[in-house]
CSV table of C-alpha atoms and ligand atoms in Angstrom, one decimal:
chain,number,residue,atom,x,y,z
A,1,UNK,CA,0.0,0.0,0.0
A,2,UNK,CA,1.3,3.5,-0.9
A,3,UNK,CA,0.0,5.7,2.0
A,4,UNK,CA,-1.4,9.1,1.3
A,5,UNK,CA,0.8,10.5,4.1
A,6,UNK,CA,2.9,8.4,6.4
A,7,UNK,CA,3.4,10.5,9.5
A,8,UNK,CA,5.0,7.7,11.4
A,9,UNK,CA,7.7,7.4,8.8
A,10,UNK,CA,8.2,11.1,8.5
A,11,UNK,CA,8.6,11.7,12.3
A,12,UNK,CA,10.7,8.5,12.7
A,13,UNK,CA,13.5,10.2,10.7
A,14,UNK,CA,13.9,12.7,13.4
A,15,UNK,CA,13.1,10.4,16.3
A,16,UNK,CA,16.4,10.9,18.2
A,17,UNK,CA,16.2,14.7,18.1
A,18,UNK,CA,12.5,14.8,18.9
A,19,UNK,CA,13.0,12.6,22.0
A,20,UNK,CA,15.9,14.7,23.1
A,21,UNK,CA,13.8,17.9,22.7
A,22,UNK,CA,10.9,16.3,24.6
A,23,UNK,CA,13.3,15.2,27.4
A,24,UNK,CA,14.6,18.8,27.6
A,25,UNK,CA,11.1,20.1,28.2
A,26,UNK,CA,10.3,17.4,30.8
A,27,UNK,CA,13.5,18.1,32.7
A,28,UNK,CA,12.9,21.9,32.6
A,29,UNK,CA,9.8,21.7,34.8
A,30,UNK,CA,8.3,24.6,32.7
A,31,UNK,CA,5.5,23.6,30.3
A,32,UNK,CA,3.6,26.7,29.1
A,33,UNK,CA,4.9,30.0,27.7
A,34,UNK,CA,8.6,29.4,28.3
A,35,UNK,CA,11.9,29.3,26.5
A,36,UNK,CA,10.9,26.8,23.8
A,37,UNK,CA,8.0,28.9,22.7
A,38,UNK,CA,10.1,32.0,22.7
A,39,UNK,CA,12.8,30.3,20.7
A,40,UNK,CA,10.4,28.8,18.2
A,41,UNK,CA,8.6,32.2,17.7
A,42,UNK,CA,12.0,33.8,17.0
A,43,UNK,CA,13.1,31.0,14.6
A,44,UNK,CA,9.9,30.9,12.7
A,45,UNK,CA,9.9,34.7,12.4
A,46,UNK,CA,13.3,34.5,10.9
A,47,UNK,CA,12.2,31.7,8.5
A,48,UNK,CA,9.2,33.7,7.3
A,49,UNK,CA,11.0,37.0,7.2
A,50,UNK,CA,8.5,38.7,9.5
A,51,UNK,CA,8.8,40.8,12.6
A,52,UNK,CA,6.5,39.0,14.9
A,53,UNK,CA,5.3,35.4,15.4
A,54,UNK,CA,2.8,34.6,18.1
A,55,UNK,CA,2.3,30.9,18.8
A,56,UNK,CA,-1.3,29.7,19.5
A,57,UNK,CA,-3.1,26.5,20.1
A,58,UNK,CA,-4.0,25.7,16.4
A,59,UNK,CA,-4.5,27.2,13.0
A,60,UNK,CA,-8.2,28.0,13.4
A,61,UNK,CA,-7.5,30.0,16.6
A,62,UNK,CA,-4.7,31.9,14.7
A,63,UNK,CA,-7.2,33.2,12.2
A,64,UNK,CA,-9.9,33.8,14.7
A,65,UNK,CA,-7.6,35.8,17.0
A,66,UNK,CA,-6.3,38.1,14.2
A,67,UNK,CA,-9.9,39.1,13.3
A,68,UNK,CA,-10.8,39.4,17.0
A,69,UNK,CA,-7.8,41.7,17.6
A,70,UNK,CA,-8.8,43.9,14.7
A,71,UNK,CA,-12.2,44.2,16.3
A,72,UNK,CA,-10.6,45.1,19.6
A,73,UNK,CA,-8.5,47.7,17.8
A,74,UNK,CA,-11.6,49.2,16.1
A,75,UNK,CA,-10.5,48.2,12.6
A,76,UNK,CA,-13.3,45.7,12.0
A,77,UNK,CA,-16.8,45.3,13.5
A,78,UNK,CA,-19.6,42.8,13.4
A,79,UNK,CA,-21.4,42.7,10.0
A,80,UNK,CA,-18.3,43.8,8.0
A,81,UNK,CA,-17.7,41.7,4.9
A,82,UNK,CA,-14.7,39.6,4.3
A,83,UNK,CA,-13.8,38.2,0.9
A,84,UNK,CA,-12.8,34.5,1.0
A,85,UNK,CA,-12.3,31.9,-1.7
A,86,UNK,CA,-15.5,29.7,-1.9
A,87,UNK,CA,-13.5,26.5,-2.3
A,88,UNK,CA,-11.4,26.8,0.9
A,89,UNK,CA,-11.3,24.5,3.9
A,90,UNK,CA,-14.1,25.4,6.4
A,91,UNK,CA,-11.6,26.9,9.0
A,92,UNK,CA,-11.1,30.0,6.9
A,93,UNK,CA,-14.8,30.7,7.0
A,94,UNK,CA,-15.3,29.7,10.6
A,95,UNK,CA,-12.7,32.4,11.6
A,96,UNK,CA,-15.0,35.0,10.0
A,97,UNK,CA,-18.4,33.8,11.3
A,98,UNK,CA,-17.0,33.1,14.8
A,99,UNK,CA,-16.3,36.9,14.9
A,100,UNK,CA,-19.8,37.8,13.6
A,101,UNK,CA,-18.4,39.1,10.3
A,102,UNK,CA,-19.9,38.1,6.9
A,103,UNK,CA,-18.0,35.8,4.5
A,104,UNK,CA,-18.4,36.8,0.9
A,105,UNK,CA,-17.7,33.7,-1.2
A,106,UNK,CA,-15.7,34.3,-4.3
A,107,UNK,CA,-15.2,31.8,-7.1
A,108,UNK,CA,-11.5,30.8,-7.4
A,109,UNK,CA,-9.3,30.6,-10.5
A,110,UNK,CA,-10.2,27.1,-11.7
A,111,UNK,CA,-6.7,26.1,-12.6
A,112,UNK,CA,-4.8,27.4,-9.6
A,113,UNK,CA,-7.7,27.0,-7.0
A,114,UNK,CA,-6.7,30.3,-5.5
A,115,UNK,CA,-8.4,33.7,-5.4
A,116,UNK,CA,-8.9,35.4,-8.8
A,117,UNK,CA,-8.2,39.2,-8.6
A,118,UNK,CA,-11.0,39.9,-11.1
A,119,UNK,CA,-13.6,38.1,-9.1
A,120,UNK,CA,-12.3,39.8,-5.9
A,121,UNK,CA,-12.8,43.3,-7.5
A,122,UNK,CA,-16.3,42.4,-8.5
A,123,UNK,CA,-17.2,41.3,-5.0
A,124,UNK,CA,-16.2,44.5,-3.3
A,125,UNK,CA,-19.0,46.5,-1.7
A,126,UNK,CA,-19.0,49.5,0.7
A,127,UNK,CA,-19.2,46.9,3.6
A,128,UNK,CA,-16.0,45.0,2.4
A,129,UNK,CA,-13.3,45.5,5.0
A,130,UNK,CA,-10.9,42.6,4.5
A,131,UNK,CA,-9.6,39.9,2.1
A,132,UNK,CA,-8.7,36.4,3.3
A,133,UNK,CA,-6.6,34.8,0.7
A,134,UNK,CA,-6.0,31.1,1.2
A,135,UNK,CA,-2.7,29.6,-0.2
A,136,UNK,CA,-4.6,26.4,-1.0
A,137,UNK,CA,-2.8,23.1,-1.5
A,138,UNK,CA,0.5,25.0,-1.0
A,139,UNK,CA,0.4,27.4,-3.9
A,140,UNK,CA,0.8,31.1,-3.0
A,141,UNK,CA,-2.1,33.3,-4.0
A,142,UNK,CA,-1.5,36.2,-6.6
A,143,UNK,CA,-0.4,38.5,-3.8
A,144,UNK,CA,1.0,41.3,-5.9
A,145,UNK,CA,-2.5,41.8,-7.5
A,146,UNK,CA,-4.4,41.2,-4.2
A,147,UNK,CA,-2.3,43.7,-2.2
A,148,UNK,CA,-2.9,46.3,-4.9
A,149,UNK,CA,-6.6,45.8,-4.6
A,150,UNK,CA,-6.4,46.0,-0.8
A,151,UNK,CA,-4.4,49.2,-1.0
A,152,UNK,CA,-6.8,50.8,-3.5
A,153,UNK,CA,-9.9,50.0,-1.3
A,154,UNK,CA,-8.2,50.2,2.2
A,155,UNK,CA,-8.9,46.6,3.0
A,156,UNK,CA,-7.1,44.5,5.6
A,157,UNK,CA,-5.5,41.3,4.3
A,158,UNK,CA,-5.3,38.1,6.4
A,159,UNK,CA,-3.4,35.3,4.8
A,160,UNK,CA,-4.4,31.7,5.5
A,161,UNK,CA,-1.0,30.0,5.3
A,162,UNK,CA,-2.1,26.6,6.9
A,163,UNK,CA,-1.1,24.7,3.8
A,164,UNK,CA,1.8,26.8,2.4
A,165,UNK,CA,4.7,27.2,4.9
A,166,UNK,CA,7.6,28.6,2.8
A,167,UNK,CA,5.8,29.2,-0.5
A,168,UNK,CA,7.1,32.5,-1.9
A,169,UNK,CA,7.1,34.9,-4.8
A,170,UNK,CA,10.7,36.1,-5.6
A,171,UNK,CA,11.8,35.1,-2.0
A,172,UNK,CA,9.0,36.9,-0.2
A,173,UNK,CA,7.3,34.2,1.7
A,174,UNK,CA,3.6,33.6,2.7
A,175,UNK,CA,2.8,35.2,6.0
A,176,UNK,CA,4.8,38.3,5.0
A,177,UNK,CA,2.5,39.8,2.4
A,178,UNK,CA,-0.7,40.7,4.2
A,179,UNK,CA,-1.4,42.6,7.4
A,180,UNK,CA,-1.3,39.3,9.3
A,181,UNK,CA,-1.4,35.6,8.7
A,182,UNK,CA,-2.5,32.4,10.3
A,183,UNK,CA,-0.4,29.2,10.2
A,184,UNK,CA,-1.4,25.7,11.3
A,185,UNK,CA,1.1,23.1,12.5
A,186,UNK,CA,-1.5,20.3,12.6
A,187,UNK,CA,0.5,17.0,12.3
A,188,UNK,CA,-0.3,16.5,8.7
A,189,UNK,CA,0.7,20.0,7.5
A,190,UNK,CA,4.1,20.6,5.8
A,191,UNK,CA,5.4,21.9,9.2
A,192,UNK,CA,3.6,19.6,11.6
A,193,UNK,CA,3.8,19.3,15.4
A,194,UNK,CA,3.1,16.1,17.2
A,195,UNK,CA,-0.3,17.5,18.3
A,196,UNK,CA,-2.2,20.7,17.7
A,197,UNK,CA,-0.4,24.0,17.2
A,198,UNK,CA,-0.6,27.2,15.2
A,199,UNK,CA,0.8,30.7,14.9
A,200,UNK,CA,0.1,34.2,13.8
A,201,UNK,CA,2.6,36.3,11.8
A,202,UNK,CA,2.6,40.0,11.4
A,203,UNK,CA,4.9,43.0,11.0
A,204,UNK,CA,2.5,45.2,13.0
A,205,UNK,CA,3.5,45.9,16.6
A,206,UNK,CA,0.1,46.9,17.8
A,207,UNK,CA,-1.6,43.8,16.4
A,208,UNK,CA,1.2,41.6,17.8
A,209,UNK,CA,0.7,43.0,21.3
A,210,UNK,CA,-3.1,42.5,21.1
A,211,UNK,CA,-3.0,38.9,19.9
A,212,UNK,CA,-0.4,38.1,22.6
A,213,UNK,CA,-2.9,39.3,25.2
A,214,UNK,CA,-5.9,37.6,23.6
A,215,UNK,CA,-4.3,34.2,23.4
A,216,UNK,CA,-3.6,34.4,27.2
A,217,UNK,CA,-7.0,35.4,28.7
A,218,UNK,CA,-6.7,39.0,27.4
A,219,UNK,CA,-3.9,39.7,29.7
A,220,UNK,CA,-0.8,41.8,29.0
A,221,UNK,CA,0.2,41.5,32.6
A,222,UNK,CA,-0.5,38.7,35.0
A,223,UNK,CA,-3.9,39.0,36.6
A,224,UNK,CA,-4.8,42.2,34.7
A,225,UNK,CA,-7.2,41.7,31.8
A,226,UNK,CA,-7.5,44.3,29.1
A,227,UNK,CA,-9.7,42.1,26.9
A,228,UNK,CA,-12.1,39.2,27.4
A,229,UNK,CA,-9.5,36.8,25.9
A,230,UNK,CA,-9.3,33.1,25.5
A,231,UNK,CA,-6.8,30.4,26.4
A,232,UNK,CA,-5.0,29.5,23.1
A,233,UNK,CA,-1.4,28.9,23.9
A,234,UNK,CA,1.2,26.8,22.0
A,235,UNK,CA,2.7,24.6,24.7
A,236,UNK,CA,6.4,24.0,25.3
A,237,UNK,CA,6.5,20.4,24.2
A,238,UNK,CA,4.9,21.3,20.8
A,239,UNK,CA,7.2,24.3,20.4
A,240,UNK,CA,10.2,22.0,21.0
A,241,UNK,CA,8.9,19.5,18.4
A,242,UNK,CA,8.4,22.3,15.9
A,243,UNK,CA,12.0,23.6,16.4
A,244,UNK,CA,13.3,20.2,15.4
A,245,UNK,CA,10.9,19.9,12.4
A,246,UNK,CA,11.6,23.5,11.2
A,247,UNK,CA,15.2,22.5,10.6
A,248,UNK,CA,14.0,19.9,8.0
A,249,UNK,CA,11.2,21.9,6.4
A,250,UNK,CA,13.1,23.1,3.3
A,251,UNK,CA,14.6,19.7,2.7
A,252,UNK,CA,11.1,18.1,2.9
A,253,UNK,CA,9.7,20.8,0.6
A,254,UNK,CA,12.4,20.1,-1.9
A,255,UNK,CA,11.4,16.4,-2.0
A,256,UNK,CA,7.7,17.4,-2.4
A,257,UNK,CA,8.7,19.5,-5.4
A,258,UNK,CA,10.7,16.6,-6.9
A,259,UNK,CA,7.7,14.3,-6.6
A,260,UNK,CA,5.3,17.0,-8.0
A,261,UNK,CA,7.6,17.4,-11.0
A,262,UNK,CA,7.7,13.7,-11.6
A,263,UNK,CA,3.9,13.6,-11.5
A,264,UNK,CA,3.7,16.5,-13.9
A,265,UNK,CA,6.0,15.0,-16.5
A,266,UNK,CA,5.0,11.4,-16.0
A,267,UNK,CA,1.2,11.5,-15.9
A,268,UNK,CA,0.0,11.6,-19.5
A,269,UNK,CA,-3.5,10.1,-19.2
A,270,UNK,CA,-5.8,12.5,-21.0
A,271,UNK,CA,-8.6,11.8,-18.4
A,272,UNK,CA,-6.5,13.5,-15.8
A,273,UNK,CA,-6.2,17.3,-15.4
A,274,UNK,CA,-2.9,18.2,-13.7
A,275,UNK,CA,-2.4,21.2,-11.4
A,276,UNK,CA,-0.8,24.2,-12.9
A,277,UNK,CA,2.0,26.3,-11.4
A,278,UNK,CA,4.8,28.5,-12.9
A,279,UNK,CA,7.7,28.7,-10.6
A,280,UNK,CA,8.5,25.9,-8.2
A,281,UNK,CA,9.2,28.4,-5.4
A,282,UNK,CA,5.5,29.5,-5.5
A,283,UNK,CA,4.4,26.0,-4.5
A,284,UNK,CA,5.2,23.8,-1.5
A,285,UNK,CA,2.9,20.9,-2.6
A,286,UNK,CA,1.1,20.4,0.6
A,287,UNK,CA,-1.2,18.5,-1.7
A,288,UNK,CA,-1.0,17.4,-5.3
A,289,UNK,CA,-4.5,17.7,-6.6
A,290,UNK,CA,-5.7,16.4,-9.9
A,291,UNK,CA,-9.2,16.6,-11.5
A,292,UNK,CA,-11.1,14.0,-13.4
A,293,UNK,CA,-14.8,13.9,-14.3
A,294,UNK,CA,-15.3,10.4,-12.8
A,295,UNK,CA,-13.4,11.1,-9.6
A,296,UNK,CA,-15.0,8.5,-7.3
A,297,UNK,CA,-14.3,5.8,-9.9
A,298,UNK,CA,-10.7,6.8,-10.2
A,299,UNK,CA,-10.3,6.8,-6.4
A,300,UNK,CA,-11.8,3.3,-6.2
A,301,UNK,CA,-9.4,2.1,-9.0
A,302,UNK,CA,-6.4,3.6,-7.3
A,303,UNK,CA,-7.4,2.1,-4.0
A,304,UNK,CA,-7.8,-1.4,-5.6
A,305,UNK,CA,-4.3,-0.9,-6.9
A,306,UNK,CA,-2.8,-0.1,-3.5
A,307,UNK,CA,-2.7,3.7,-3.8
A,308,UNK,CA,-4.4,5.7,-1.1
A,309,UNK,CA,-5.9,9.1,-2.1
A,310,UNK,CA,-8.0,11.7,-0.3
A,311,UNK,CA,-10.5,14.3,-1.5
A,312,UNK,CA,-9.8,17.9,-0.5
A,313,UNK,CA,-12.7,18.6,-0.1
A,314,UNK,CA,-15.9,16.8,-0.8
A,315,UNK,CA,-18.3,19.6,0.3
A,316,UNK,CA,-17.6,23.3,0.0
A,317,UNK,CA,-18.3,25.5,3.0
A,318,UNK,CA,-21.5,27.1,1.5
A,319,UNK,CA,-23.0,23.7,1.1
A,320,UNK,CA,-22.4,22.6,4.7
A,321,UNK,CA,-25.4,22.1,7.0
A,322,UNK,CA,-23.6,24.4,9.4
A,323,UNK,CA,-24.1,27.2,6.9
A,324,UNK,CA,-27.7,26.5,5.9
A,325,UNK,CA,-28.2,30.2,5.2
A,326,UNK,CA,-25.8,30.0,2.2
A,327,UNK,CA,-26.8,26.5,0.9
A,328,UNK,CA,-28.7,28.1,-2.0
A,329,UNK,CA,-25.8,30.2,-3.3
A,330,UNK,CA,-24.7,29.3,-6.8
A,331,UNK,CA,-21.0,28.8,-7.1
A,332,UNK,CA,-20.6,26.5,-10.1
A,333,UNK,CA,-16.8,26.7,-10.4
A,334,UNK,CA,-16.4,25.8,-6.8
A,335,UNK,CA,-19.0,23.0,-6.9
A,336,UNK,CA,-17.3,21.5,-9.9
A,337,UNK,CA,-13.9,21.5,-8.1
A,338,UNK,CA,-15.4,19.7,-5.2
A,339,UNK,CA,-16.9,17.0,-7.5
A,340,UNK,CA,-13.7,16.4,-9.4
A,341,UNK,CA,-10.7,16.9,-7.2
A,342,UNK,CA,-8.5,14.0,-5.9
A,343,UNK,CA,-5.3,14.4,-4.0
A,344,UNK,CA,-2.5,11.9,-4.9
A,345,UNK,CA,0.1,10.7,-2.3
A,346,UNK,CA,2.8,13.3,-1.9
A,347,UNK,CA,4.8,12.5,1.1
A,348,UNK,CA,8.5,13.5,1.4
A,349,UNK,CA,9.4,9.9,2.4
A,350,UNK,CA,8.0,8.3,-0.8
A,351,UNK,CA,10.6,6.4,-2.7
A,352,UNK,CA,11.2,6.8,-6.5
A,353,UNK,CA,9.6,3.4,-7.0
A,354,UNK,CA,6.5,4.4,-5.3
A,355,UNK,CA,6.2,7.6,-7.3
A,356,UNK,CA,6.7,5.6,-10.5
A,357,UNK,CA,4.0,3.1,-9.4
A,358,UNK,CA,1.5,5.9,-8.9
A,359,UNK,CA,2.3,7.3,-12.4
A,360,UNK,CA,2.1,3.9,-14.1
A,361,UNK,CA,-1.2,3.0,-12.5
A,362,UNK,CA,-2.8,6.3,-13.3
A,363,UNK,CA,-1.6,6.1,-16.9
A,364,UNK,CA,-3.2,2.7,-17.2
A,365,UNK,CA,-6.5,3.9,-16.0
A,366,UNK,CA,-9.3,4.1,-18.6
A,367,UNK,CA,-12.8,4.9,-17.6
B,1,PLP,C1,-5.6,23.0,8.5
B,1,PLP,C2,-6.2,24.3,8.0
B,1,PLP,C3,-6.7,25.3,8.9
B,1,PLP,C4,-6.8,25.0,10.4
B,1,PLP,O1,-5.8,24.6,11.1
B,1,PLP,P1,-6.0,23.7,12.4
B,1,PLP,O2,-4.6,23.8,13.0
B,1,PLP,O3,-6.4,22.4,12.1
B,1,PLP,O4,-7.0,24.5,13.3
B,1,PLP,C5,-7.1,26.5,8.4
B,1,PLP,N1,-7.1,26.7,7.1
B,1,PLP,C6,-6.7,25.8,6.2
B,1,PLP,C7,-6.7,26.1,4.7
B,1,PLP,C8,-6.3,24.5,6.6
B,1,PLP,O5,-5.9,23.6,5.7
């Protein structure tokens, strides 16, 4: 069986260092908001090229807390509209609705799956206050164009970087384009902890101070509460795990890019639509997503041939029962994507033989 993602194998490579780091935390006697978190925040800030990193409990909280902070700072209020790609993972939308703002679903570019600047422009109203670009599947959004639009209309930009650690345009990485960004370090992400974890990046001092307070009960100073905050901290053990894994991120990304390029040149079956990207540095291949009209049939065939695949995602946010008020919205580009996409195994530990097997089996598929 070729696994979609073999986390055991990935983390096994670093077992010795991970266990040492874990031991260091156990021995320290200090488990929340200590040296490991501070060091990881510093190291990840350097990696992203940003001024501030604030560790939080998970990626959803990272997005929620940025919007919440902008509300506390008077930059956003309930009812404001936030433009978001309609085909995103539900977390991007939950961050908006959790704060009582209104998501405005915009159809993505059907070949890149990311926000389309033309559609963004068309969706702007006098209530629009922010854009939430999602660097979906690991491909950076068209940030030059989106930042121009944001500047023109005085909109805040919150990047959802959960799938795109390290993706960049001419060296400027995700998390360093917008006013702020949310990252996830869920175990299956490109930079994965051994549990839940997330972070906010920003170059804005005031925002950084506010989210730092909000993640810790709204407190800047022990037992003094400026805001009605929450408890969303990145604990020392996970920060220590992430420091080890960050050291291998670029190496793993390079392997993902190699596999993606093998798929791109090797898969020639006309029933399969391959993903499109220009420069390898734009993409970190969190997922390698193909499209085919009879997707479920292909998934069954691949499974029968020992290849595990996953659908990202079967139901778009506006079709979810949780968002019944938007179930009737017509978003045909998004709906077609959700019916046709299939994610192939792309795991940095895959062998050349495994990659070749995936290519051969797909090329032999006929509907
Ligand atoms: C994983 C993910 C999140 C949420 O991250 P968690 O750490 O699971 O809360 C947000 N947005 C996108 C696009 C994601 O893929």
